CSV table of C-alpha atoms and ligand atoms in Angstrom, one decimal:
chain,number,residue,atom,x,y,z
A,1,MET,CA,14.7,22.0,-24.8
A,2,THR,CA,12.8,22.7,-21.8
A,3,THR,CA,10.3,25.7,-22.1
A,4,ARG,CA,7.2,26.7,-20.0
A,5,ASP,CA,5.2,24.9,-22.8
A,6,THR,CA,6.7,21.6,-21.3
A,7,VAL,CA,4.7,19.9,-18.4
A,8,LEU,CA,6.9,17.0,-17.5
A,9,GLU,CA,10.2,15.9,-18.4
A,10,VAL,CA,11.5,12.3,-17.7
A,11,ASP,CA,15.3,11.7,-18.0
A,12,GLY,CA,16.9,8.3,-17.8
A,13,LEU,CA,14.3,6.9,-15.5
A,14,SER,CA,15.1,3.1,-14.4
A,15,VAL,CA,13.1,1.0,-12.2
A,16,GLY,CA,14.2,-2.2,-10.5
A,17,PHE,CA,12.5,-4.7,-8.1
A,18,GLY,CA,13.9,-7.6,-5.9
A,19,PRO,CA,17.3,-8.0,-4.3
A,20,GLN,CA,19.9,-5.5,-4.0
A,21,ALA,CA,23.4,-5.8,-5.5
A,22,PRO,CA,25.1,-8.2,-6.1
A,23,ASN,CA,21.8,-10.2,-6.5
A,24,ALA,CA,19.8,-7.5,-8.3
A,25,LEU,CA,17.6,-8.3,-11.0
A,26,PRO,CA,18.1,-6.1,-14.1
A,27,PRO,CA,15.9,-3.1,-14.1
A,28,VAL,CA,12.2,-3.6,-15.4
A,29,ILE,CA,12.3,-0.3,-17.2
A,30,GLU,CA,15.7,1.2,-18.2
A,31,ASP,CA,16.7,4.7,-19.3
A,32,VAL,CA,13.4,6.1,-20.0
A,33,SER,CA,13.4,9.4,-21.3
A,34,PHE,CA,10.5,11.5,-22.8
A,35,SER,CA,8.8,15.0,-22.4
A,36,VAL,CA,5.3,16.0,-22.6
A,37,ARG,CA,4.0,19.2,-23.5
A,38,ARG,CA,1.1,21.4,-22.2
A,39,GLY,CA,-2.0,20.4,-24.0
A,40,GLU,CA,-0.5,17.3,-25.5
A,41,ILE,CA,-2.0,13.8,-25.6
A,42,VAL,CA,0.9,11.3,-25.6
A,43,CYS,CA,0.1,7.5,-25.8
A,44,LEU,CA,2.3,5.0,-24.4
A,45,VAL,CA,1.9,1.9,-26.3
A,46,GLY,CA,3.5,-1.8,-26.1
A,47,GLU,CA,2.4,-5.2,-26.0
A,48,SER,CA,1.6,-6.3,-22.1
A,49,SER,CA,4.8,-6.5,-19.7
A,50,SER,CA,6.7,-3.8,-21.7
A,51,GLY,CA,6.8,-1.5,-18.7
A,52,LYS,CA,3.9,0.9,-19.3
A,53,SER,CA,2.2,0.7,-15.8
A,54,VAL,CA,5.6,0.8,-14.0
A,55,THR,CA,6.6,3.9,-16.0
A,56,SER,CA,3.1,5.4,-15.0
A,57,LEU,CA,3.3,4.4,-11.3
A,58,ALA,CA,6.9,6.0,-11.1
A,59,LEU,CA,5.4,9.1,-12.3
A,60,MET,CA,2.6,9.2,-9.7
A,61,GLY,CA,5.1,8.0,-7.0
A,62,LEU,CA,2.8,4.8,-6.4
A,63,LEU,CA,5.5,2.2,-6.6
A,64,PRO,CA,6.3,0.1,-3.6
A,65,PRO,CA,9.0,1.7,-1.2
A,66,SER,CA,11.1,-1.5,-2.1
A,67,ALA,CA,11.3,-0.3,-6.0
A,68,ARG,CA,14.7,1.0,-6.7
A,69,ILE,CA,14.2,3.9,-8.8
A,70,THR,CA,16.8,6.2,-10.5
A,71,GLY,CA,16.8,9.3,-12.9
A,72,GLU,CA,14.9,12.3,-12.9
A,73,ILE,CA,11.2,13.3,-13.2
A,74,MET,CA,10.9,16.9,-13.6
A,75,LEU,CA,7.4,18.8,-13.1
A,76,HIS,CA,7.7,22.3,-14.5
A,77,GLY,CA,5.8,25.1,-13.4
A,78,ARG,CA,3.4,26.8,-15.5
A,79,GLU,CA,4.0,30.6,-14.6
A,80,ALA,CA,7.2,32.4,-15.1
A,81,GLY,CA,9.3,32.0,-11.6
A,82,GLU,CA,7.5,29.0,-10.7
A,83,PRO,CA,10.3,26.3,-9.9
A,84,SER,CA,10.4,22.8,-11.4
A,85,LEU,CA,10.3,20.1,-9.1
A,86,ASP,CA,12.2,16.9,-9.4
A,87,LEU,CA,9.4,14.6,-8.1
A,88,LEU,CA,11.8,11.8,-7.0
A,89,GLN,CA,13.5,14.0,-4.7
A,90,LEU,CA,10.3,15.1,-2.9
A,91,SER,CA,9.3,14.0,0.3
A,92,ARG,CA,6.3,11.7,0.6
A,93,ARG,CA,4.2,14.6,2.1
A,94,ALA,CA,5.1,16.9,-0.9
A,95,ARG,CA,4.4,14.2,-3.4
A,96,ASN,CA,1.0,13.4,-1.9
A,97,ARG,CA,0.2,17.3,-2.4
A,98,ILE,CA,1.1,17.1,-6.2
A,99,ARG,CA,-0.9,13.8,-6.4
A,100,GLY,CA,-4.6,14.6,-7.7
A,101,HIS,CA,-4.0,18.3,-7.7
A,102,ARG,CA,-1.1,18.5,-10.4
A,103,ILE,CA,-1.0,14.8,-11.6
A,104,SER,CA,-3.9,12.7,-11.6
A,105,MET,CA,-4.4,9.1,-12.6
A,106,VAL,CA,-7.1,6.8,-14.1
A,107,PHE,CA,-6.8,3.1,-13.8
A,108,GLN,CA,-8.3,0.4,-15.9
A,109,ASP,CA,-10.7,-1.0,-13.5
A,110,PRO,CA,-12.4,1.9,-11.7
A,111,MET,CA,-14.3,-0.9,-9.2
A,112,ASN,CA,-10.8,-1.2,-7.6
A,113,CYS,CA,-10.5,2.5,-6.9
A,114,LEU,CA,-13.9,3.3,-5.9
A,115,ASP,CA,-15.1,2.7,-2.2
A,116,PRO,CA,-17.9,0.3,-2.6
A,117,ILE,CA,-19.7,1.3,0.7
A,118,PHE,CA,-19.8,5.2,-0.3
A,119,SER,CA,-22.1,6.9,-2.6
A,120,ILE,CA,-20.6,8.6,-5.8
A,121,GLY,CA,-21.5,12.1,-4.3
A,122,ASN,CA,-20.0,11.3,-1.0
A,123,GLN,CA,-16.6,10.3,-2.8
A,124,LEU,CA,-16.6,13.2,-5.0
A,125,VAL,CA,-17.3,15.6,-2.4
A,126,GLU,CA,-14.5,14.2,-0.2
A,127,ILE,CA,-11.8,14.7,-3.1
A,128,LEU,CA,-13.1,18.4,-4.0
A,129,ARG,CA,-12.7,19.2,-0.3
A,130,TRP,CA,-9.5,17.7,0.1
A,131,HIS,CA,-8.3,19.9,-2.6
A,132,ASN,CA,-10.2,23.0,-1.8
A,133,ALA,CA,-11.7,24.9,1.0
A,134,LEU,CA,-15.3,24.4,0.1
A,135,SER,CA,-18.4,24.0,2.3
A,136,ARG,CA,-20.2,20.4,1.7
A,137,VAL,CA,-23.0,22.2,0.0
A,138,GLU,CA,-20.6,23.9,-2.4
A,139,ALA,CA,-18.6,20.6,-3.0
A,140,TRP,CA,-22.0,18.8,-3.9
A,141,ARG,CA,-22.7,21.4,-6.4
A,142,GLN,CA,-19.3,21.3,-7.8
A,143,GLY,CA,-19.4,17.6,-7.9
A,144,ILE,CA,-22.7,17.7,-9.9
A,145,GLY,CA,-20.7,19.9,-12.5
A,146,TYR,CA,-18.0,17.5,-12.9
A,147,LEU,CA,-20.3,14.6,-13.5
A,148,HIS,CA,-22.0,16.9,-16.0
A,149,ALA,CA,-18.7,17.6,-17.6
A,150,VAL,CA,-17.7,14.1,-18.4
A,151,GLY,CA,-21.2,13.4,-20.0
A,152,ILE,CA,-23.3,11.9,-17.4
A,153,ASN,CA,-26.9,12.5,-17.8
A,154,GLN,CA,-28.8,13.2,-14.6
A,155,PRO,CA,-25.8,13.9,-12.5
A,156,ASP,CA,-27.7,14.8,-9.6
A,157,VAL,CA,-29.2,11.3,-9.6
A,158,CYS,CA,-25.8,9.9,-10.2
A,159,MET,CA,-24.2,11.8,-7.2
A,160,LYS,CA,-26.5,9.5,-4.9
A,161,ARG,CA,-25.7,6.2,-6.5
A,162,MET,CA,-23.4,3.4,-5.1
A,163,PRO,CA,-20.5,2.3,-7.5
A,164,HIS,CA,-22.1,-1.0,-8.1
A,165,GLU,CA,-25.3,0.4,-9.4
A,166,LEU,CA,-23.3,2.1,-12.3
A,167,SER,CA,-22.3,0.3,-15.6
A,168,GLY,CA,-18.6,0.1,-16.5
A,169,GLY,CA,-18.6,3.1,-18.8
A,170,MET,CA,-20.5,5.2,-16.2
A,171,ARG,CA,-17.7,4.2,-13.7
A,172,GLN,CA,-14.9,5.1,-16.0
A,173,ARG,CA,-16.4,8.6,-16.4
A,174,VAL,CA,-16.9,9.1,-12.6
A,175,MET,CA,-13.3,8.2,-12.2
A,176,ILE,CA,-12.1,10.8,-14.8
A,177,ALA,CA,-14.5,13.3,-13.0
A,178,MET,CA,-12.7,12.4,-9.8
A,179,ALA,CA,-9.3,12.8,-11.5
A,180,LEU,CA,-10.4,16.2,-12.9
A,181,ALA,CA,-11.5,17.4,-9.4
A,182,GLY,CA,-8.0,18.6,-8.5
A,183,LYS,CA,-7.7,20.5,-11.9
A,184,PRO,CA,-4.6,18.5,-12.8
A,185,GLU,CA,-2.0,19.8,-15.2
A,186,LEU,CA,-1.4,16.2,-16.3
A,187,LEU,CA,-3.9,13.2,-16.4
A,188,ILE,CA,-2.3,9.6,-16.6
A,189,ALA,CA,-4.7,7.2,-17.8
A,190,ASP,CA,-3.8,3.5,-17.7
A,191,GLU,CA,-5.6,1.4,-20.0
A,192,PRO,CA,-8.9,3.3,-19.2
A,193,THR,CA,-10.9,2.0,-22.1
A,194,THR,CA,-9.6,-1.5,-22.1
A,195,ALA,CA,-12.5,-3.2,-20.1
A,196,LEU,CA,-15.2,-1.1,-22.1
A,197,ASP,CA,-17.1,-2.3,-25.0
A,198,VAL,CA,-16.1,-0.3,-28.4
A,199,THR,CA,-19.1,2.1,-28.4
A,200,VAL,CA,-18.5,3.3,-24.8
A,201,GLN,CA,-14.6,3.2,-25.5
A,202,ALA,CA,-15.2,5.7,-28.6
A,203,GLN,CA,-17.4,8.0,-25.9
A,204,VAL,CA,-14.5,8.0,-23.4
A,205,LEU,CA,-11.9,8.8,-25.8
A,206,ASP,CA,-13.9,11.5,-27.3
A,207,LEU,CA,-14.7,12.8,-23.8
A,208,LEU,CA,-10.8,13.1,-23.1
A,209,LEU,CA,-10.2,14.9,-26.4
A,210,ARG,CA,-13.0,17.3,-25.3
A,211,LEU,CA,-11.4,17.9,-21.8
A,212,ARG,CA,-8.1,18.4,-23.2
A,213,THR,CA,-9.5,21.2,-25.4
A,214,GLN,CA,-11.5,22.7,-22.7
A,215,THR,CA,-9.0,22.6,-19.7
A,216,GLY,CA,-5.6,22.5,-21.9
A,217,MET,CA,-4.5,19.5,-19.6
A,218,SER,CA,-2.0,17.1,-20.9
A,219,VAL,CA,-2.5,13.3,-21.0
A,220,ILE,CA,-0.4,10.3,-21.0
A,221,PHE,CA,-2.7,7.6,-22.3
A,222,ILE,CA,-1.4,4.0,-21.9
A,223,THR,CA,-2.7,1.3,-24.3
A,224,HIS,CA,-1.8,-1.9,-25.8
A,225,ASN,CA,-4.1,-0.8,-28.7
A,226,LEU,CA,-2.5,1.2,-31.4
A,227,ALA,CA,-6.1,1.7,-33.0
A,228,VAL,CA,-7.1,3.2,-29.9
A,229,ALA,CA,-4.0,5.5,-29.7
A,230,SER,CA,-4.4,6.5,-33.5
A,231,ARG,CA,-7.7,8.1,-32.5
A,232,ILE,CA,-6.3,10.8,-29.8
A,233,ALA,CA,-2.6,10.7,-29.9
A,234,ASP,CA,-0.4,13.7,-30.8
A,235,ARG,CA,2.5,11.7,-29.9
A,236,ILE,CA,3.3,7.9,-29.8
A,237,ILE,CA,5.8,6.3,-27.5
A,238,VAL,CA,6.5,2.7,-28.2
A,239,MET,CA,8.2,0.6,-25.3
A,240,TYR,CA,9.4,-2.8,-25.6
A,241,ALA,CA,11.0,-5.1,-22.9
A,242,GLY,CA,11.4,-1.9,-20.6
A,243,GLN,CA,13.0,0.4,-23.2
A,244,ILE,CA,11.5,3.2,-25.5
A,245,VAL,CA,12.0,2.0,-28.8
A,246,GLU,CA,10.0,4.7,-30.6
A,247,ASN,CA,9.0,8.4,-29.8
A,248,SER,CA,7.4,10.3,-32.6
A,249,SER,CA,4.8,12.7,-33.5
A,250,ALA,CA,1.6,10.7,-34.3
A,251,GLU,CA,1.6,12.1,-37.9
A,252,SER,CA,5.2,10.9,-38.5
A,253,PHE,CA,4.6,7.6,-36.8
A,254,PHE,CA,1.5,6.6,-38.7
A,255,THR,CA,3.0,7.7,-42.1
A,256,ARG,CA,6.6,6.5,-41.5
A,257,PRO,CA,6.8,4.2,-38.7
A,258,ALA,CA,10.6,3.4,-38.4
A,259,MET,CA,10.9,0.6,-35.9
A,260,PRO,CA,10.3,-2.9,-37.1
A,261,TYR,CA,8.5,-3.7,-33.8
A,262,SER,CA,6.0,-0.7,-34.5
A,263,ARG,CA,5.5,-1.9,-38.1
A,264,ALA,CA,4.7,-5.2,-36.9
A,265,LEU,CA,2.2,-3.7,-34.4
A,266,LEU,CA,0.7,-1.6,-37.2
A,267,ASP,CA,0.7,-4.8,-39.4
A,268,ALA,CA,-1.2,-6.6,-36.7
A,269,LEU,CA,-4.3,-4.2,-36.9
A,270,PRO,CA,-7.3,-5.3,-38.6
A,271,THR,CA,-8.1,-3.4,-41.6
A,272,VAL,CA,-11.5,-2.1,-42.9
A,273,ASP,CA,-11.2,-4.7,-45.6
A,274,MET,CA,-10.5,-7.6,-43.4
A,275,ILE,CA,-13.4,-6.6,-41.1
A,276,ARG,CA,-15.7,-6.6,-44.3
A,277,GLN,CA,-14.6,-9.9,-45.5
A,278,GLY,CA,-15.0,-11.5,-41.8
A,279,GLN,CA,-11.5,-12.3,-41.8
A,280,LYS,CA,-10.9,-13.6,-38.4
A,281,ARG,CA,-7.1,-14.3,-38.5
A,282,LEU,CA,-4.7,-11.2,-37.6
A,283,LYS,CA,-1.2,-11.2,-38.3
A,284,THR,CA,0.6,-11.6,-34.9
A,285,ILE,CA,4.2,-11.0,-34.1
A,286,SER,CA,5.7,-14.3,-33.3
A,287,GLY,CA,7.2,-14.9,-29.7
A,288,ASN,CA,6.9,-13.1,-26.5
A,289,VAL,CA,8.2,-10.0,-24.9
A,290,PRO,CA,11.3,-11.6,-23.2
A,291,GLY,CA,11.1,-11.8,-19.6
A,292,LEU,CA,13.8,-10.1,-17.4
A,293,ALA,CA,16.2,-12.9,-17.3
A,294,GLU,CA,15.8,-13.6,-21.0
A,295,ARG,CA,16.6,-10.0,-22.3
A,296,PRO,CA,18.9,-10.3,-25.1
A,297,ALA,CA,22.4,-8.5,-24.8
A,298,GLY,CA,21.9,-6.7,-28.3
A,299,CYS,CA,18.6,-5.3,-29.6
A,300,ARG,CA,15.8,-6.8,-27.4
A,301,PHE,CA,13.6,-7.4,-30.3
A,302,PHE,CA,16.2,-9.3,-32.2
A,303,PRO,CA,14.7,-12.6,-31.6
A,304,ARG,CA,11.2,-11.7,-33.1
A,305,CYS,CA,12.6,-9.2,-35.8
A,306,VAL,CA,12.2,-10.2,-39.5
A,307,HIS,CA,15.0,-7.6,-40.4
A,308,GLY,CA,17.4,-8.8,-37.6
A,309,VAL,CA,20.9,-9.3,-39.0
A,310,ALA,CA,23.2,-11.4,-36.8
A,311,ALA,CA,26.4,-9.5,-35.6
A,312,MET,CA,24.7,-6.0,-36.6
A,313,CYS,CA,21.7,-6.5,-34.1
A,314,ASP,CA,22.6,-8.7,-31.6
A,315,SER,CA,25.5,-7.0,-29.9
A,316,GLY,CA,25.2,-4.1,-27.4
A,317,SER,CA,21.9,-2.1,-27.1
A,318,PRO,CA,21.0,0.2,-29.9
A,319,VAL,CA,20.8,3.7,-29.0
A,320,LEU,CA,17.9,5.9,-29.8
A,321,GLN,CA,18.4,7.9,-33.0
A,322,SER,CA,16.8,10.5,-35.2
A,323,ALA,CA,14.6,9.0,-37.8
A,324,GLY,CA,13.4,12.4,-39.0
A,325,ALA,CA,12.1,15.7,-37.4
A,326,ASP,CA,10.5,14.8,-34.0
A,327,HIS,CA,11.0,11.1,-34.3
A,328,LEU,CA,13.4,9.0,-32.6
A,329,VAL,CA,14.0,5.2,-33.2
A,330,ARG,CA,16.1,2.4,-31.6
A,331,CYS,CA,17.0,0.3,-34.6
A,332,ARG,CA,20.4,0.0,-36.4
A,333,ARG,CA,18.6,-0.8,-39.7
A,334,TRP,CA,15.9,1.7,-39.7
A,335,GLU,CA,17.0,3.5,-42.8
A,336,GLU,CA,17.7,0.4,-44.9
A,337,ILE,CA,14.3,-1.1,-43.9
A,338,SER,CA,12.3,2.3,-44.7
A,339,ALA,CA,14.2,2.8,-48.0
B,401,LIG,N1,5.8,-4.5,-7.9
B,401,LIG,C1,6.5,-5.3,-8.9
B,401,LIG,N2,7.3,-6.1,-8.5
B,401,LIG,C2,8.3,-6.9,-9.3
B,401,LIG,N3,8.0,-6.8,-10.8
B,401,LIG,C3,7.0,-6.1,-11.2
B,401,LIG,C4,6.3,-5.3,-10.3
B,401,LIG,N4,5.5,-4.3,-11.1
B,401,LIG,C5,5.6,-4.9,-12.4
B,401,LIG,N5,6.8,-5.8,-12.5
B,401,LIG,C6,7.4,-6.3,-13.9
B,401,LIG,O1,7.6,-5.2,-14.8
B,401,LIG,C7,7.4,-5.7,-15.9
B,401,LIG,C8,6.4,-4.5,-16.6
B,401,LIG,O2,5.3,-4.7,-16.0
B,401,LIG,P1,4.1,-3.5,-16.3
B,401,LIG,O3,4.7,-2.1,-16.3
B,401,LIG,O4,3.0,-3.7,-15.5
B,401,LIG,O5,3.9,-3.8,-17.9
B,401,LIG,P2,2.8,-3.1,-19.0
B,401,LIG,O6,1.9,-2.2,-18.0
B,401,LIG,O7,3.5,-2.6,-20.2
B,401,LIG,O8,2.0,-4.5,-19.4
B,401,LIG,C9,6.5,-7.1,-15.9
B,401,LIG,O9,7.5,-8.0,-16.1
B,401,LIG,C10,6.2,-7.3,-14.4
B,401,LIG,O10,6.3,-8.4,-14.0
B,402,LIG,S1,18.3,-3.4,-34.4
B,402,LIG,FE1,18.0,-5.1,-36.0
B,402,LIG,S2,16.9,-6.6,-34.5
B,402,LIG,FE2,16.8,-4.8,-33.6
B,402,LIG,S3,14.6,-3.7,-34.6
B,402,LIG,FE3,16.4,-3.0,-35.9
B,402,LIG,S4,16.6,-4.6,-37.6
B,402,LIG,FE4,15.4,-5.5,-35.9
B,403,LIG,MG1,-0.1,-2.3,-17.6
């Protein structure tokens, strides 16, 4: 159900690359549908190549023009009477106005996004003035405020620094400050802590939790690491080989994971006992995410699934079905396996 409590609704989103029909390759992501509530932190998880980044780039309108995109991405208005926008139908100009203002993105490697020849202050001022009619002096003052909000000590000093003079954790905070400068309703963060050491990673996660509480913004947080997701998620969406295979409240997901793939990901996490005993070998999921050309006709996880049963699992793609309140799973055997 759509309400003003829903900020984003993605329906049947598919993205393909490469030649057009009749030589078209299968879509990289297929029939991706989910919604994000206001103030909700949704973690999109899955191994590398499962389609997480393609999904986020589609939401941001940052896929190359040659991408074949179908489906609907509805951005709902905050106020009564404010129209909902289908982002895929907007002109490039209208899309640019939304980017950074209503939806912002933070990437894994801030160095690729910061301009190496301008100071942090200059870049922050430019973004603030792009979104608001501000004098340079006022934008500089607000820039200091944003750096302070993301926990940077001596923000006035940081404003004068060049990107290469900052640590990785500081740069990631600066990127978050820049993303916040447009006061977005939705922040998309693609592996924002993957390159950081664990202490700094924990600080950035705490920062996102605090900012969500302070601003009420929603967050789509992309990570391949379920331990990271467990620290901040209200909702977990698991992707595998271009499809959503589980979508659940975090509470239900971590107490009753229903999809064998999710269970295998959780089993692969190190436990406190393993860490204490210095055990180095973690359980791994055998095999790899299938490439586009190798995707099985039935359940895409079948070749790696310890619960797979031929004839039941290897023909026709399973649909997403209910596995309890606010919990969807794409598995034909979830009930038997969970019993
Ligand atoms: N611009 C592109 N052109 C062709 N294939 C792409 C492009 N971007 C991503 N892909 C393919 O889409 C699949 C999903 O990629 P991605 O969304 O980056 O995965 P994840 O972020 O989950 O690691 C991969 O197989 C990748 O090679
Ligand atoms: S449908 Fe079958 S192969 Fe796929 S996850 Fe469920 S049990 Fe495993
Ligand atoms: Mg990615």
